[in-house]
Tab-separated table of C-alpha atoms and ligand atoms in Angstrom:
chain	number	residue	atom	x	y	z
A	1	MET	CA	67.636	89.495	98.369
A	2	SER	CA	70.230	92.199	97.840
A	3	LEU	CA	72.595	91.925	94.887
A	4	LEU	CA	75.611	91.132	97.033
A	5	ALA	CA	73.796	88.628	99.262
A	6	ASP	CA	72.576	87.003	96.038
A	7	LEU	CA	76.162	86.885	94.773
A	8	ILE	CA	77.372	85.093	97.894
A	9	ALA	CA	74.413	82.678	97.836
A	10	SER	CA	75.189	81.872	94.186
A	11	LEU	CA	78.838	81.221	95.001
A	12	ASP	CA	77.747	78.984	97.895
A	13	SER	CA	75.282	77.035	95.718
A	14	GLY	CA	77.756	76.595	92.879
A	15	ALA	CA	75.629	78.541	90.383
A	16	LEU	CA	78.590	80.938	90.182
A	17	LYS	CA	82.215	79.953	90.605
A	18	VAL	CA	85.476	81.777	91.137
A	19	VAL	CA	87.956	80.900	88.380
A	20	ASP	CA	91.609	81.659	89.129
A	21	LEU	CA	93.253	82.976	85.950
A	22	THR	CA	96.677	83.240	87.670
A	23	GLN	CA	99.863	81.199	87.137
A	24	PRO	CA	102.007	80.198	90.163
A	25	LEU	CA	104.709	82.823	90.912
A	26	GLY	CA	108.166	81.539	91.855
A	27	PRO	CA	111.800	81.122	90.772
A	28	GLN	CA	110.644	78.872	87.890
A	29	THR	CA	108.347	81.567	86.440
A	30	PRO	CA	109.485	82.325	82.858
A	31	VAL	CA	110.331	85.971	82.075
A	32	ILE	CA	110.355	87.744	78.736
A	33	GLY	CA	113.644	87.993	76.843
A	34	LEU	CA	114.404	91.205	74.932
A	35	PRO	CA	117.100	91.823	72.303
A	36	PRO	CA	120.535	92.080	74.015
A	37	MET	CA	120.875	95.879	73.581
A	38	PHE	CA	118.003	96.350	76.047
A	39	ALA	CA	118.015	95.820	79.810
A	40	SER	CA	116.237	92.669	80.893
A	41	SER	CA	113.956	91.945	83.802
A	42	PRO	CA	115.199	89.685	86.606
A	43	GLY	CA	113.377	86.476	87.425
A	44	VAL	CA	111.778	85.835	90.784
A	45	SER	CA	113.962	85.346	93.845
A	46	ILE	CA	112.561	84.555	97.264
A	47	ASP	CA	114.656	84.613	100.440
A	48	VAL	CA	113.607	83.511	103.883
A	49	ILE	CA	113.643	86.216	106.578
A	50	SER	CA	112.814	83.682	109.283
A	51	ARG	CA	111.112	80.310	109.501
A	52	TYR	CA	110.294	79.463	113.132
A	53	ASP	CA	114.012	79.719	113.891
A	54	GLY	CA	116.527	81.988	115.619
A	55	LYS	CA	115.675	84.837	113.242
A	56	GLY	CA	112.023	84.586	114.237
A	57	PRO	CA	111.062	81.661	116.460
A	58	GLY	CA	107.301	81.917	116.008
A	59	TRP	CA	106.934	83.126	112.448
A	60	TYR	CA	107.736	82.475	108.778
A	61	TRP	CA	108.143	85.189	106.140
A	62	ASN	CA	110.087	85.880	102.958
A	63	THR	CA	111.403	88.759	100.943
A	64	ILE	CA	110.518	88.744	97.250
A	65	ARG	CA	112.355	90.340	94.351
A	66	MET	CA	111.246	90.458	90.720
A	67	GLY	CA	110.504	92.802	87.846
A	68	GLU	CA	107.085	94.449	87.814
A	69	HIS	CA	106.286	92.534	84.613
A	70	THR	CA	106.742	88.982	85.892
A	71	GLY	CA	104.401	86.014	85.670
A	72	THR	CA	100.694	86.786	85.634
A	73	HIS	CA	100.904	90.575	85.643
A	74	PHE	CA	99.221	93.883	84.856
A	75	ASP	CA	100.515	96.470	82.365
A	76	ALA	CA	99.613	100.088	83.235
A	77	PRO	CA	99.477	102.781	80.511
A	78	VAL	CA	102.654	104.446	81.855
A	79	HIS	CA	104.548	101.239	80.981
A	80	TRP	CA	104.760	102.492	77.396
A	81	ILE	CA	106.087	105.823	76.097
A	82	THR	CA	102.792	106.337	74.252
A	83	GLY	CA	100.944	106.419	77.602
A	84	LYS	CA	103.494	108.297	79.681
A	85	ASP	CA	101.597	111.598	79.943
A	86	LEU	CA	98.047	110.298	80.321
A	87	ALA	CA	96.033	110.964	83.472
A	88	ASP	CA	95.643	108.134	86.009
A	89	ASN	CA	98.154	106.016	84.085
A	90	ARG	CA	100.039	104.205	86.869
A	91	CYS	CA	99.418	101.455	89.366
A	92	ASP	CA	98.721	103.799	92.285
A	93	THR	CA	96.504	106.275	90.413
A	94	ILE	CA	94.196	104.134	88.253
A	95	PRO	CA	90.674	104.332	89.754
A	96	ALA	CA	89.812	100.932	91.282
A	97	ARG	CA	86.562	100.786	89.301
A	98	ARG	CA	88.659	100.207	86.192
A	99	PHE	CA	89.995	96.900	87.476
A	100	VAL	CA	86.568	95.227	87.135
A	101	GLY	CA	84.760	94.444	83.907
A	102	PRO	CA	82.888	91.842	81.890
A	103	ALA	CA	85.055	89.252	80.146
A	104	CYS	CA	84.835	88.672	76.392
A	105	VAL	CA	86.780	85.489	75.630
A	106	ILE	CA	87.881	85.034	72.025
A	107	ASP	CA	88.909	81.430	71.383
A	108	VAL	CA	91.597	81.060	68.713
A	109	THR	CA	93.058	77.803	70.051
A	110	ALA	CA	92.536	76.006	66.721
A	111	GLU	CA	94.212	78.778	64.690
A	112	VAL	CA	97.188	78.967	67.076
A	113	ALA	CA	97.638	75.171	66.938
A	114	LYS	CA	98.265	75.624	63.196
A	115	ASN	CA	100.269	78.874	63.384
A	116	GLU	CA	102.208	79.927	66.481
A	117	ASP	CA	102.603	83.465	65.051
A	118	PHE	CA	98.823	83.854	64.699
A	119	LEU	CA	97.637	87.482	64.908
A	120	LEU	CA	94.056	88.347	65.787
A	121	MET	CA	92.581	90.444	62.972
A	122	PRO	CA	89.578	92.840	63.099
A	123	ASP	CA	87.595	90.281	61.061
A	124	HIS	CA	88.024	87.716	63.845
A	125	VAL	CA	86.579	90.227	66.318
A	126	THR	CA	83.575	91.079	64.154
A	127	ALA	CA	82.921	87.380	63.482
A	128	TRP	CA	83.024	86.766	67.258
A	129	GLU	CA	80.622	89.693	67.737
A	130	LYS	CA	78.138	88.223	65.213
A	131	GLN	CA	77.908	85.189	67.484
A	132	HIS	CA	78.180	86.771	70.930
A	133	GLY	CA	77.184	90.423	70.554
A	134	THR	CA	79.208	93.628	70.367
A	135	ILE	CA	82.053	93.884	72.894
A	136	PRO	CA	80.696	96.309	75.514
A	137	ARG	CA	82.572	99.400	76.709
A	138	GLY	CA	84.769	98.631	79.698
A	139	ALA	CA	85.267	94.939	78.914
A	140	TRP	CA	88.325	92.801	79.428
A	141	VAL	CA	89.018	91.096	76.084
A	142	LEU	CA	90.767	87.797	76.766
A	143	LEU	CA	92.571	86.003	73.946
A	144	ARG	CA	92.263	82.261	74.509
A	145	THR	CA	95.134	80.583	72.636
A	146	GLY	CA	95.857	77.469	74.697
A	147	TRP	CA	99.379	78.850	75.184
A	148	SER	CA	99.195	78.378	78.993
A	149	LYS	CA	99.211	74.597	78.412
A	150	ARG	CA	102.883	74.974	77.445
A	151	THR	CA	104.199	74.161	80.926
A	152	ASP	CA	107.786	73.711	79.708
A	153	PRO	CA	109.340	77.236	79.939
A	154	ALA	CA	111.291	76.731	76.684
A	155	ARG	CA	108.105	75.876	74.794
A	156	PHE	CA	106.250	78.728	76.526
A	157	LEU	CA	108.827	81.371	75.523
A	158	ASN	CA	109.406	79.559	72.183
A	159	VAL	CA	112.578	81.446	71.261
A	160	LYS	CA	114.090	80.515	67.877
A	161	ALA	CA	117.119	81.828	65.963
A	162	ASP	CA	115.072	84.825	64.800
A	163	GLY	CA	113.527	85.544	68.205
A	164	PRO	CA	110.383	84.495	70.066
A	165	HIS	CA	107.295	83.110	68.336
A	166	SER	CA	103.889	83.381	70.008
A	167	PRO	CA	100.445	84.690	69.053
A	168	GLY	CA	99.077	88.204	69.561
A	169	PHE	CA	97.141	91.079	68.031
A	170	HIS	CA	97.500	92.845	64.705
A	171	ARG	CA	97.893	96.597	65.218
A	172	SER	CA	94.533	97.280	63.544
A	173	THR	CA	92.815	94.951	66.023
A	174	SER	CA	94.426	96.700	68.992
A	175	GLU	CA	93.107	99.983	67.541
A	176	LEU	CA	89.607	98.577	67.073
A	177	LEU	CA	89.503	97.315	70.656
A	178	ALA	CA	91.063	100.388	72.281
A	179	LYS	CA	89.409	103.177	70.278
A	180	ASP	CA	86.136	101.819	68.880
A	181	ARG	CA	85.199	99.330	71.617
A	182	ASP	CA	86.755	101.332	74.484
A	183	VAL	CA	87.767	98.164	76.359
A	184	LEU	CA	89.537	98.179	79.748
A	185	GLY	CA	92.322	96.214	78.127
A	186	VAL	CA	93.347	92.866	76.738
A	187	GLY	CA	94.506	89.709	78.473
A	188	VAL	CA	96.618	86.918	76.990
A	189	GLU	CA	98.050	83.530	77.938
A	190	THR	CA	101.518	84.405	76.582
A	191	VAL	CA	104.411	86.088	78.443
A	192	GLY	CA	103.442	89.552	77.147
A	193	THR	CA	100.463	91.160	75.398
A	194	ASP	CA	102.370	91.475	72.118
A	195	ALA	CA	103.086	88.649	69.700
A	196	GLY	CA	106.535	87.076	69.978
A	197	GLN	CA	107.629	88.710	66.726
A	198	ALA	CA	106.130	92.129	67.568
A	199	GLY	CA	109.555	93.708	68.043
A	200	THR	CA	109.685	93.736	64.222
A	201	PHE	CA	106.215	95.313	63.812
A	202	ASP	CA	105.458	98.942	62.915
A	203	PRO	CA	105.375	100.388	65.512
A	204	PRO	CA	107.415	97.872	67.523
A	205	PHE	CA	105.288	96.069	70.122
A	206	SER	CA	102.202	97.520	68.460
A	207	ASN	CA	99.719	96.178	71.005
A	208	HIS	CA	101.576	97.827	73.889
A	209	ALA	CA	101.933	101.072	71.883
A	210	THR	CA	98.245	101.156	70.946
A	211	MET	CA	96.641	99.950	74.183
A	212	HIS	CA	98.734	102.088	76.509
A	213	GLY	CA	98.612	105.136	74.199
A	214	ASN	CA	94.840	104.972	74.609
A	215	GLY	CA	94.950	104.510	78.390
A	216	LYS	CA	94.147	100.796	78.239
A	217	PHE	CA	95.639	97.957	80.281
A	218	GLY	CA	97.266	94.610	79.636
A	219	LEU	CA	97.156	91.259	81.428
A	220	ALA	CA	99.838	88.702	80.579
A	221	SER	CA	100.457	85.028	81.433
A	222	LEU	CA	96.819	84.214	82.195
A	223	CYS	CA	95.595	80.618	82.464
A	224	ASN	CA	92.306	78.739	82.790
A	225	LEU	CA	90.636	80.818	80.073
A	226	ASP	CA	89.164	77.490	78.884
A	227	GLN	CA	87.037	77.512	82.047
A	228	LEU	CA	85.244	80.718	81.026
A	229	PRO	CA	82.249	81.197	78.724
A	230	ALA	CA	82.660	83.550	75.744
A	231	THR	CA	80.564	86.112	77.617
A	232	GLY	CA	78.958	86.228	81.057
A	233	ALA	CA	81.973	86.185	83.398
A	234	VAL	CA	83.292	89.182	85.321
A	235	VAL	CA	87.056	89.683	85.746
A	236	ILE	CA	88.721	91.440	88.669
A	237	ALA	CA	92.353	92.322	87.950
A	238	ALA	CA	93.760	94.758	90.520
A	239	PRO	CA	97.544	95.381	90.554
A	240	LEU	CA	99.521	96.176	93.689
A	241	LYS	CA	99.311	99.904	94.482
A	242	ILE	CA	102.991	100.441	93.653
A	243	VAL	CA	103.822	104.167	93.773
A	244	ASP	CA	104.591	105.215	90.184
A	245	GLY	CA	104.374	101.537	89.230
A	246	SER	CA	104.311	100.533	85.555
A	247	GLY	CA	102.745	97.178	86.292
A	248	SER	CA	102.566	94.478	88.894
A	249	PRO	CA	102.160	90.770	89.421
A	250	LEU	CA	98.598	90.169	90.573
A	251	ARG	CA	95.933	87.577	91.241
A	252	VAL	CA	93.372	87.655	88.433
A	253	LEU	CA	89.956	86.276	89.404
A	254	ALA	CA	86.889	85.655	87.272
A	255	ILE	CA	83.396	85.174	88.645
A	256	SER	CA	81.729	82.886	86.152
A	257	PRO	CA	78.448	81.054	85.708
A	258	ALA	CA	78.936	77.304	86.242
A	259	PRO	CA	78.889	75.433	82.906
A	260	PRO	CA	75.296	74.213	82.262
A	261	ASP	CA	76.479	70.647	81.571
A	262	GLN	CA	78.088	70.375	84.996
A	263	PRO	CA	75.964	69.518	88.046
A	264	GLN	CA	75.910	72.364	90.563
A	265	ARG	CA	77.326	71.272	93.883
A	266	PRO	CA	77.542	73.256	97.084
A	267	ALA	CA	80.998	74.725	97.700
A	268	GLU	CA	83.367	72.583	99.763
A	269	SER	CA	83.871	73.894	103.251
B	1	23J	C1	109.157	95.582	77.789
B	1	23J	C2	109.463	95.615	76.450
B	1	23J	C3	108.774	94.833	75.556
B	1	23J	C4	107.757	94.037	76.033
B	1	23J	C5	107.403	93.993	77.385
B	1	23J	C6	108.122	94.771	78.252
B	1	23J	C7	106.288	93.147	77.872
B	1	23J	O1	105.802	92.278	77.229
B	1	23J	C8	105.643	93.413	79.170
B	1	23J	O2	105.679	92.566	80.065
B	1	23J	O3	105.006	94.443	79.300
B	1	23J	S1	106.868	93.040	74.894
B	2	MN	MN1	104.032	93.650	81.048
């Protein structure tokens, strides 16, 4: 059988499954807060154009308005000043091949349960690699923190008197992943790819500065990472082809082997 026919047969048999890593997108979607001297991003608004009524008797459609960096979304290198002059750095010019890569899922749920400001260190990556093998070039590195289980927006954003608190990457880890491992980018369950406190880091928002300065991408507000194996899944994360776009909400899909402990059932029709 051909590779692609085999893929479809495996999806039909349940040997492979499609895992949706995307949060619902709507007016309730939480958006990142920045210090008050900076402009903020609007939340989602959706307005009906017509709904089988006088404005369109046979059809329903809406207009949508939101910031590019809203909900489950993609960060392009041009989003950050460090990546502003790189080639192929925006939503409409990144080659489509670069939206697809193997997933390496690093599970730090236990650490984050103890420390909501947890930062992934290079040692965590090398310990993960001892168990699962070296992160291959062109991988999506997904940080599984359990943060997407915070369904209450206040707990998800977790803003305190001194600003937001949520896990992320130490600058040296972002450098390891971007430069030494040459990943496609990193994906997180939190509202942005930097830790909540990263505005105070050197440089500020060090994961954005490092990833995008090296032409790498970000994926924020992912969910269902607990349905993926540490290795073996493939992630497809393709932003809207916004002209000169710095990022975009998107549907992030993983194609994953079915867990061995679960019986394989044919797909529902
Ligand atoms: C602008 C400024 C700081 C940050 C962000 C955007 C994001 O997290 C984002 O969505 O890219 S931290
Ligand atoms: Mn973003």
